[in-house]
Amino acid sequence: MSNALLKISNLSAEFKTEKGLFPAISGVDLTINKGEILCIVGESGSGKTVASLSLMQLIPAAGKITSGEIMFEGRDLLKIKKKEMSRIRGKSIAMIFQDPMMALDPVYTCGNQIIEAVRIYEQMSYSSAFNKAVELLKQVGIPHPERCMNAYPHELSGGMCQRISIAMALSCNPKLLIADEPTTALDVTVQAQILELLKKIRKEMNMSIMLITHDLGVVAEMADRVAVMYAGKVMEEGDVRSIFRYPQHPYTQGLIKSIPHMDQKNKKLYSIDGTVPSISSMPNGCRFSPRCPDAADICEQKEPAMVQANENCKVRCWKQDHEWREGEAG
Ligand SMILES: Nc1ncnc2c1ncn2[C@@H]1O[C@H](COP(=O)(O)OP(=O)(O)O)[C@@H](O)[C@H]1O
Ligand SMILES: [Mg+2]
């Protein structure tokens, strides 16, 4: 039996821009197993947010899903009714964002918002909902839960607000939590605490987490498996050890080389030359080829397919495509 909770195949979505319609993600395949943390990593503009919003069917009005299959608990989420999808969003898949203030309503106390969340899908009296809200606040490490119930979001720090938005996400016992850059807006120490909290709840609730980040430090800390995205495509996917020890894609190699080290104090930091292309000006062939230190002619002409590089890793790179390499040699 497969251990997959969610299996995304060939997911594509396009956006309307001033220059026309362009794909923002193309042919994305992703799998999340039960109880696993999958990190999606890539520079800003790689399509990470579009991929997660497409999965939730929450992409902005200018965008449209153009192909794909999203299998979750035996059903294709792209084929079910809107009403059912919104139930899944409330109950089985929850989401937290970079700015916790966005998820919280400034005019209600934190307590009221969590109580609301608790009572959406479960009929219960106010007092049991209140007690459950306090329990949730304890679970996410809020020091004085009762006091916090009466506080308004603006009275709390960013870290506390993120804890509250996590409490709200947990209120329905989701099977999957999607966290889009949940610590990017926080101080480093608070960032570490929130990451610890996510690990704790994954363990306690045997939840799966899709953690989106541009920070490889977060990936190293959190991931079981990693998908590296670039310009709307998954370029490499594998288990976290294999990604860090034996990165196969020149893009992944560049990202890893760009991680600052203590002992490099006086040396110049490495960075990958150039920037992520905009959706209206995707290069031909491999999308990374204009920035790739290893690009060959074929890389600029034909798009590589995803191939199995080794037991633990798949990669979309001509360097790894044995069929081509054998053809070249022969
Ligand atoms: N509403 C939109 N309209 C047009 N283009 C968009 C819109 N949202 C995202 N994009 C484009 O899609 C690409 C992927 O964006 P995004 O998923 O936000 O990247 P990431 O989350 O990896 O930083 C970018 O080129 C971005 O400009
Ligand atoms: Mg994003």
Tab-separated table of N, CA and C in Angstrom, residues 207-320:
chain	number	residue	atom	x	y	z
A	207	MET	N	1.036	14.488	11.635
A	207	MET	CA	0.536	15.280	10.524
A	207	MET	C	1.605	15.327	9.428
A	208	SER	N	1.186	15.563	8.206
A	208	SER	CA	2.154	15.832	7.139
A	208	SER	C	2.268	17.346	6.993
A	209	ILE	N	3.457	17.805	6.681
A	209	ILE	CA	3.643	19.251	6.512
A	209	ILE	C	4.324	19.532	5.176
A	210	MET	N	3.741	20.455	4.421
A	210	MET	CA	4.411	20.971	3.235
A	210	MET	C	4.972	22.324	3.629
A	211	LEU	N	6.286	22.385	3.761
A	211	LEU	CA	6.912	23.597	4.262
A	211	LEU	C	7.625	24.307	3.118
A	212	ILE	N	7.155	25.501	2.820
A	212	ILE	CA	7.721	26.260	1.711
A	212	ILE	C	8.716	27.270	2.267
A	213	THR	N	9.907	27.299	1.687
A	213	THR	CA	10.914	28.222	2.195
A	213	THR	C	11.929	28.546	1.101
A	214	HIS	N	12.589	29.702	1.224
A	214	HIS	CA	13.689	29.983	0.306
A	214	HIS	C	15.010	29.717	1.031
A	215	ASP	N	14.927	29.238	2.271
A	215	ASP	CA	16.078	29.170	3.162
A	215	ASP	C	16.532	27.717	3.354
A	216	LEU	N	17.722	27.407	2.822
A	216	LEU	CA	18.202	26.028	2.931
A	216	LEU	C	18.526	25.633	4.369
A	217	GLY	N	18.760	26.640	5.223
A	217	GLY	CA	18.966	26.354	6.640
A	217	GLY	C	17.711	25.742	7.234
A	218	VAL	N	16.567	26.288	6.867
A	218	VAL	CA	15.278	25.757	7.327
A	218	VAL	C	15.086	24.337	6.783
A	219	VAL	N	15.464	24.128	5.533
A	219	VAL	CA	15.331	22.802	4.921
A	219	VAL	C	16.153	21.773	5.701
A	220	ALA	N	17.408	22.125	5.976
A	220	ALA	CA	18.297	21.198	6.683
A	220	ALA	C	17.730	20.838	8.047
A	221	GLU	N	17.127	21.826	8.685
A	221	GLU	CA	16.576	21.649	10.024
A	221	GLU	C	15.306	20.787	10.025
A	222	MET	N	14.504	20.915	8.965
A	222	MET	CA	13.134	20.416	9.027
A	222	MET	C	12.787	19.234	8.121
A	223	ALA	N	13.406	19.168	6.951
A	223	ALA	CA	12.837	18.309	5.901
A	223	ALA	C	13.128	16.824	6.079
A	224	ASP	N	12.160	16.001	5.687
A	224	ASP	CA	12.440	14.600	5.400
A	224	ASP	C	12.798	14.483	3.924
A	225	ARG	N	11.958	15.108	3.119
A	225	ARG	CA	12.227	15.133	1.685
A	225	ARG	C	12.172	16.557	1.179
A	226	VAL	N	12.811	16.791	0.032
A	226	VAL	CA	12.953	18.136	-0.500
A	226	VAL	C	12.587	18.155	-1.979
A	227	ALA	N	11.844	19.185	-2.384
A	227	ALA	CA	11.638	19.429	-3.809
A	227	ALA	C	12.225	20.810	-4.104
A	228	VAL	N	13.132	20.860	-5.059
A	228	VAL	CA	13.758	22.130	-5.430
A	228	VAL	C	13.028	22.668	-6.650
A	229	MET	N	12.453	23.873	-6.516
A	229	MET	CA	11.732	24.449	-7.657
A	229	MET	C	12.516	25.591	-8.279
A	230	TYR	N	12.407	25.666	-9.589
A	230	TYR	CA	13.015	26.788	-10.310
A	230	TYR	C	12.130	27.152	-11.487
A	231	ALA	N	11.792	28.413	-11.610
A	231	ALA	CA	11.022	28.915	-12.752
A	231	ALA	C	9.809	28.043	-13.079
A	232	GLY	N	9.084	27.668	-12.046
A	232	GLY	CA	7.819	26.975	-12.257
A	232	GLY	C	7.918	25.475	-12.442
A	233	LYS	N	9.120	24.925	-12.254
A	233	LYS	CA	9.305	23.476	-12.425
A	233	LYS	C	10.018	22.893	-11.214
A	234	VAL	N	9.729	21.629	-10.936
A	234	VAL	CA	10.528	20.922	-9.943
A	234	VAL	C	11.790	20.443	-10.653
A	235	MET	N	12.955	20.862	-10.161
A	235	MET	CA	14.224	20.535	-10.817
A	235	MET	C	14.891	19.322	-10.185
A	236	GLU	N	14.647	19.138	-8.891
A	236	GLU	CA	15.268	18.011	-8.208
A	236	GLU	C	14.396	17.652	-7.030
A	237	GLU	N	14.337	16.368	-6.738
A	237	GLU	CA	13.519	15.935	-5.629
A	237	GLU	C	14.169	14.734	-4.993
A	238	GLY	N	14.256	14.741	-3.677
A	238	GLY	CA	14.871	13.580	-3.045
A	238	GLY	C	14.863	13.685	-1.544
A	239	ASP	N	15.461	12.709	-0.878
A	239	ASP	CA	15.481	12.801	0.571
A	239	ASP	C	16.550	13.802	0.997
A	240	VAL	N	16.363	14.347	2.194
A	240	VAL	CA	17.139	15.522	2.586
A	240	VAL	C	18.642	15.250	2.625
A	241	ARG	N	19.028	14.055	3.067
A	241	ARG	CA	20.469	13.759	3.144
A	241	ARG	C	21.080	13.751	1.767
A	242	SER	N	20.385	13.094	0.857
A	242	SER	CA	20.901	12.990	-0.497
A	242	SER	C	20.992	14.373	-1.154
A	243	ILE	N	19.997	15.233	-0.888
A	243	ILE	CA	20.021	16.577	-1.478
A	243	ILE	C	21.229	17.381	-0.987
A	244	PHE	N	21.530	17.289	0.294
A	244	PHE	CA	22.661	18.063	0.808
A	244	PHE	C	24.011	17.409	0.513
A	245	ARG	N	24.045	16.063	0.557
A	245	ARG	CA	25.345	15.407	0.343
A	245	ARG	C	25.685	15.272	-1.119
A	246	TYR	N	24.694	14.880	-1.908
A	246	TYR	CA	24.964	14.638	-3.315
A	246	TYR	C	23.998	15.417	-4.187
A	247	PRO	N	23.985	16.731	-4.078
A	247	PRO	CA	23.063	17.495	-4.930
A	247	PRO	C	23.404	17.222	-6.394
A	248	GLN	N	22.377	16.941	-7.203
A	248	GLN	CA	22.630	16.547	-8.582
A	248	GLN	C	22.467	17.705	-9.549
A	249	HIS	N	21.505	18.572	-9.274
A	249	HIS	CA	21.237	19.652	-10.222
A	249	HIS	C	22.180	20.832	-9.956
A	250	PRO	N	22.747	21.419	-11.017
A	250	PRO	CA	23.627	22.578	-10.804
A	250	PRO	C	22.927	23.696	-10.020
A	251	TYR	N	21.601	23.803	-10.152
A	251	TYR	CA	20.869	24.809	-9.384
A	251	TYR	C	20.913	24.489	-7.890
A	252	THR	N	20.647	23.241	-7.558
A	252	THR	CA	20.716	22.827	-6.149
A	252	THR	C	22.141	23.022	-5.627
A	253	GLN	N	23.119	22.648	-6.459
A	253	GLN	CA	24.519	22.814	-6.050
A	253	GLN	C	24.813	24.283	-5.765
A	254	GLY	N	24.290	25.169	-6.615
A	254	GLY	CA	24.493	26.609	-6.422
A	254	GLY	C	23.841	27.103	-5.151
A	255	LEU	N	22.631	26.640	-4.892
A	255	LEU	CA	21.941	27.061	-3.665
A	255	LEU	C	22.743	26.634	-2.439
A	256	ILE	N	23.264	25.417	-2.476
A	256	ILE	CA	24.014	24.917	-1.316
A	256	ILE	C	25.325	25.687	-1.149
A	257	LYS	N	25.949	25.992	-2.275
A	257	LYS	CA	27.190	26.766	-2.221
A	257	LYS	C	26.959	28.173	-1.677
A	258	SER	N	25.728	28.666	-1.817
A	258	SER	CA	25.419	30.028	-1.360
A	258	SER	C	25.142	30.122	0.136
A	259	ILE	N	25.104	28.980	0.829
A	259	ILE	CA	24.855	29.045	2.276
A	259	ILE	C	26.090	29.635	2.944
A	260	PRO	N	25.921	30.714	3.716
A	260	PRO	CA	27.091	31.295	4.377
A	260	PRO	C	27.656	30.375	5.459
A	261	HIS	N	28.994	30.351	5.592
A	261	HIS	CA	29.631	29.568	6.652
A	261	HIS	C	30.403	30.490	7.572
A	262	MET	N	30.480	30.096	8.842
A	262	MET	CA	31.221	30.896	9.829
A	262	MET	C	32.672	31.103	9.404
A	263	ASP	N	33.303	30.031	8.897
A	263	ASP	CA	34.744	30.099	8.631
A	263	ASP	C	35.080	30.849	7.335
A	264	GLN	N	34.047	31.386	6.683
A	264	GLN	CA	34.296	32.101	5.426
A	264	GLN	C	34.336	33.598	5.643
A	265	LYS	N	34.485	33.989	6.914
A	265	LYS	CA	34.300	35.382	7.302
A	265	LYS	C	34.826	36.415	6.309
A	266	ASN	N	36.050	36.206	5.858
A	266	ASN	CA	36.635	37.251	5.022
A	266	ASN	C	36.517	36.995	3.527
A	267	LYS	N	35.938	35.833	3.213
A	267	LYS	CA	35.790	35.534	1.790
A	267	LYS	C	34.473	36.087	1.266
A	268	LYS	N	34.469	36.291	-0.031
A	268	LYS	CA	33.236	36.784	-0.652
A	268	LYS	C	32.201	35.662	-0.654
A	269	LEU	N	30.958	36.030	-0.371
A	269	LEU	CA	29.891	35.029	-0.400
A	269	LEU	C	29.598	34.616	-1.835
A	270	TYR	N	29.365	33.313	-2.027
A	270	TYR	CA	29.000	32.848	-3.353
A	270	TYR	C	27.531	33.164	-3.623
A	271	SER	N	27.223	33.573	-4.829
A	271	SER	CA	25.812	33.626	-5.219
A	271	SER	C	25.691	33.222	-6.680
A	272	ILE	N	24.533	32.652	-7.027
A	272	ILE	CA	24.314	32.237	-8.410
A	272	ILE	C	24.105	33.506	-9.231
A	273	ASP	N	24.857	33.656	-10.311
A	273	ASP	CA	24.686	34.842	-11.165
A	273	ASP	C	23.287	34.891	-11.756
A	274	GLY	N	22.796	36.103	-11.967
A	274	GLY	CA	21.515	36.259	-12.658
A	274	GLY	C	20.329	36.115	-11.715
A	275	THR	N	19.138	36.122	-12.312
A	275	THR	CA	17.920	36.037	-11.505
A	275	THR	C	16.932	35.057	-12.134
A	276	VAL	N	15.926	34.701	-11.364
A	276	VAL	CA	14.857	33.830	-11.851
A	276	VAL	C	14.125	34.569	-12.979
A	277	PRO	N	13.912	33.923	-14.131
A	277	PRO	CA	13.214	34.619	-15.227
A	277	PRO	C	11.749	34.880	-14.863
A	278	SER	N	11.189	35.919	-15.472
A	278	SER	CA	9.762	36.166	-15.244
A	278	SER	C	8.959	35.207	-16.106
A	279	ILE	N	7.693	35.008	-15.770
A	279	ILE	CA	6.906	33.998	-16.483
A	279	ILE	C	6.722	34.355	-17.955
A	280	SER	N	6.871	35.641	-18.284
A	280	SER	CA	6.679	36.032	-19.684
A	280	SER	C	7.961	35.908	-20.501
A	281	SER	N	9.065	35.554	-19.862
A	281	SER	CA	10.306	35.442	-20.649
A	281	SER	C	11.115	34.218	-20.243
A	282	MET	N	10.456	33.067	-20.295
A	282	MET	CA	11.142	31.821	-19.970
A	282	MET	C	12.139	31.467	-21.070
A	283	PRO	N	13.362	31.103	-20.688
A	283	PRO	CA	14.335	30.714	-21.712
A	283	PRO	C	13.949	29.395	-22.381
A	284	ASN	N	14.484	29.165	-23.575
A	284	ASN	CA	14.284	27.877	-24.247
A	284	ASN	C	15.083	26.797	-23.545
A	285	GLY	N	14.712	25.557	-23.832
A	285	GLY	CA	15.463	24.439	-23.266
A	285	GLY	C	15.280	24.373	-21.773
A	286	CYS	N	16.368	24.044	-21.069
A	286	CYS	CA	16.312	24.026	-19.607
A	286	CYS	C	16.190	25.452	-19.104
A	287	ARG	N	15.257	25.679	-18.213
A	287	ARG	CA	15.020	27.044	-17.741
A	287	ARG	C	16.179	27.617	-16.946
A	288	PHE	N	17.023	26.736	-16.437
A	288	PHE	CA	18.160	27.224	-15.660
A	288	PHE	C	19.378	27.455	-16.556
A	289	SER	N	19.315	27.025	-17.809
A	289	SER	CA	20.522	27.035	-18.654
A	289	SER	C	21.235	28.397	-18.736
A	290	PRO	N	20.505	29.552	-18.814
A	290	PRO	CA	21.246	30.816	-18.910
A	290	PRO	C	22.123	31.114	-17.683
A	291	ARG	N	21.793	30.496	-16.551
A	291	ARG	CA	22.566	30.752	-15.331
A	291	ARG	C	23.460	29.576	-14.978
A	292	CYS	N	23.416	28.531	-15.786
A	292	CYS	CA	24.053	27.281	-15.371
A	292	CYS	C	25.522	27.249	-15.757
A	293	PRO	N	26.407	26.973	-14.798
A	293	PRO	CA	27.835	26.906	-15.117
A	293	PRO	C	28.185	25.708	-15.999
A	294	ASP	N	27.318	24.703	-16.056
A	294	ASP	CA	27.622	23.486	-16.810
A	294	ASP	C	26.844	23.372	-18.117
A	295	ALA	N	26.165	24.457	-18.537
A	295	ALA	CA	25.249	24.322	-19.680
A	295	ALA	C	25.982	23.913	-20.955
A	296	ALA	N	25.409	22.923	-21.656
A	296	ALA	CA	25.904	22.505	-22.974
A	296	ALA	C	24.896	22.963	-24.018
A	297	ASP	N	25.186	22.730	-25.290
A	297	ASP	CA	24.270	23.184	-26.351
A	297	ASP	C	22.856	22.653	-26.168
A	298	ILE	N	22.776	21.356	-25.884
A	298	ILE	CA	21.445	20.752	-25.793
A	298	ILE	C	20.591	21.426	-24.710
A	299	CYS	N	21.251	21.908	-23.658
A	299	CYS	CA	20.528	22.518	-22.532
A	299	CYS	C	19.755	23.756	-22.972
A	300	GLU	N	20.289	24.435	-24.001
A	300	GLU	CA	19.617	25.641	-24.472
A	300	GLU	C	18.569	25.333	-25.538
A	301	GLN	N	18.530	24.073	-25.963
A	301	GLN	CA	17.611	23.725	-27.053
A	301	GLN	C	16.417	22.902	-26.601
A	302	LYS	N	16.676	21.952	-25.740
A	302	LYS	CA	15.611	21.007	-25.382
A	302	LYS	C	15.455	20.940	-23.878
A	303	GLU	N	14.211	20.848	-23.462
A	303	GLU	CA	13.961	20.752	-22.036
A	303	GLU	C	14.262	19.332	-21.534
A	304	PRO	N	15.049	19.194	-20.489
A	304	PRO	CA	15.316	17.850	-19.972
A	304	PRO	C	14.104	17.280	-19.243
A	305	ALA	N	13.995	15.962	-19.219
A	305	ALA	CA	12.922	15.302	-18.465
A	305	ALA	C	13.425	15.010	-17.051
A	306	MET	N	12.496	14.715	-16.165
A	306	MET	CA	12.889	14.298	-14.815
A	306	MET	C	13.375	12.855	-14.897
A	307	VAL	N	14.600	12.606	-14.451
A	307	VAL	CA	15.100	11.229	-14.470
A	307	VAL	C	15.583	10.833	-13.076
A	308	GLN	N	15.554	9.553	-12.820
A	308	GLN	CA	16.033	9.035	-11.546
A	308	GLN	C	17.561	9.118	-11.549
A	309	ALA	N	18.133	9.904	-10.644
A	309	ALA	CA	19.588	10.053	-10.624
A	309	ALA	C	20.219	8.944	-9.798
A	310	ASN	N	19.589	8.610	-8.717
A	310	ASN	CA	20.000	7.476	-7.892
A	310	ASN	C	18.789	7.053	-7.078
A	311	GLU	N	19.014	6.114	-6.202
A	311	GLU	CA	17.925	5.538	-5.419
A	311	GLU	C	17.088	6.598	-4.701
A	312	ASN	N	17.747	7.671	-4.258
A	312	ASN	CA	17.077	8.634	-3.380
A	312	ASN	C	16.714	9.947	-4.040
A	313	CYS	N	16.916	10.044	-5.331
A	313	CYS	CA	16.816	11.373	-5.905
A	313	CYS	C	16.473	11.355	-7.397
A	314	LYS	N	15.596	12.302	-7.774
A	314	LYS	CA	15.260	12.505	-9.187
A	314	LYS	C	15.732	13.894	-9.584
A	315	VAL	N	16.121	14.036	-10.848
A	315	VAL	CA	16.642	15.337	-11.264
A	315	VAL	C	16.252	15.631	-12.709
A	316	ARG	N	16.061	16.911	-12.984
A	316	ARG	CA	15.713	17.359	-14.329
A	316	ARG	C	16.940	18.070	-14.892
A	317	CYS	N	17.851	17.286	-15.440
A	317	CYS	CA	19.106	17.878	-15.922
A	317	CYS	C	19.704	16.975	-16.984
A	318	TRP	N	20.157	17.573	-18.099
A	318	TRP	CA	20.753	16.770	-19.176
A	318	TRP	C	21.999	16.027	-18.710
A	319	LYS	N	22.734	16.614	-17.786
A	319	LYS	CA	23.948	15.959	-17.278
A	319	LYS	C	23.666	14.569	-16.723
A	320	GLN	N	22.416	14.412	-16.233
A	320	GLN	CA	22.049	13.159	-15.577
A	320	GLN	C	21.265	12.240	-16.486
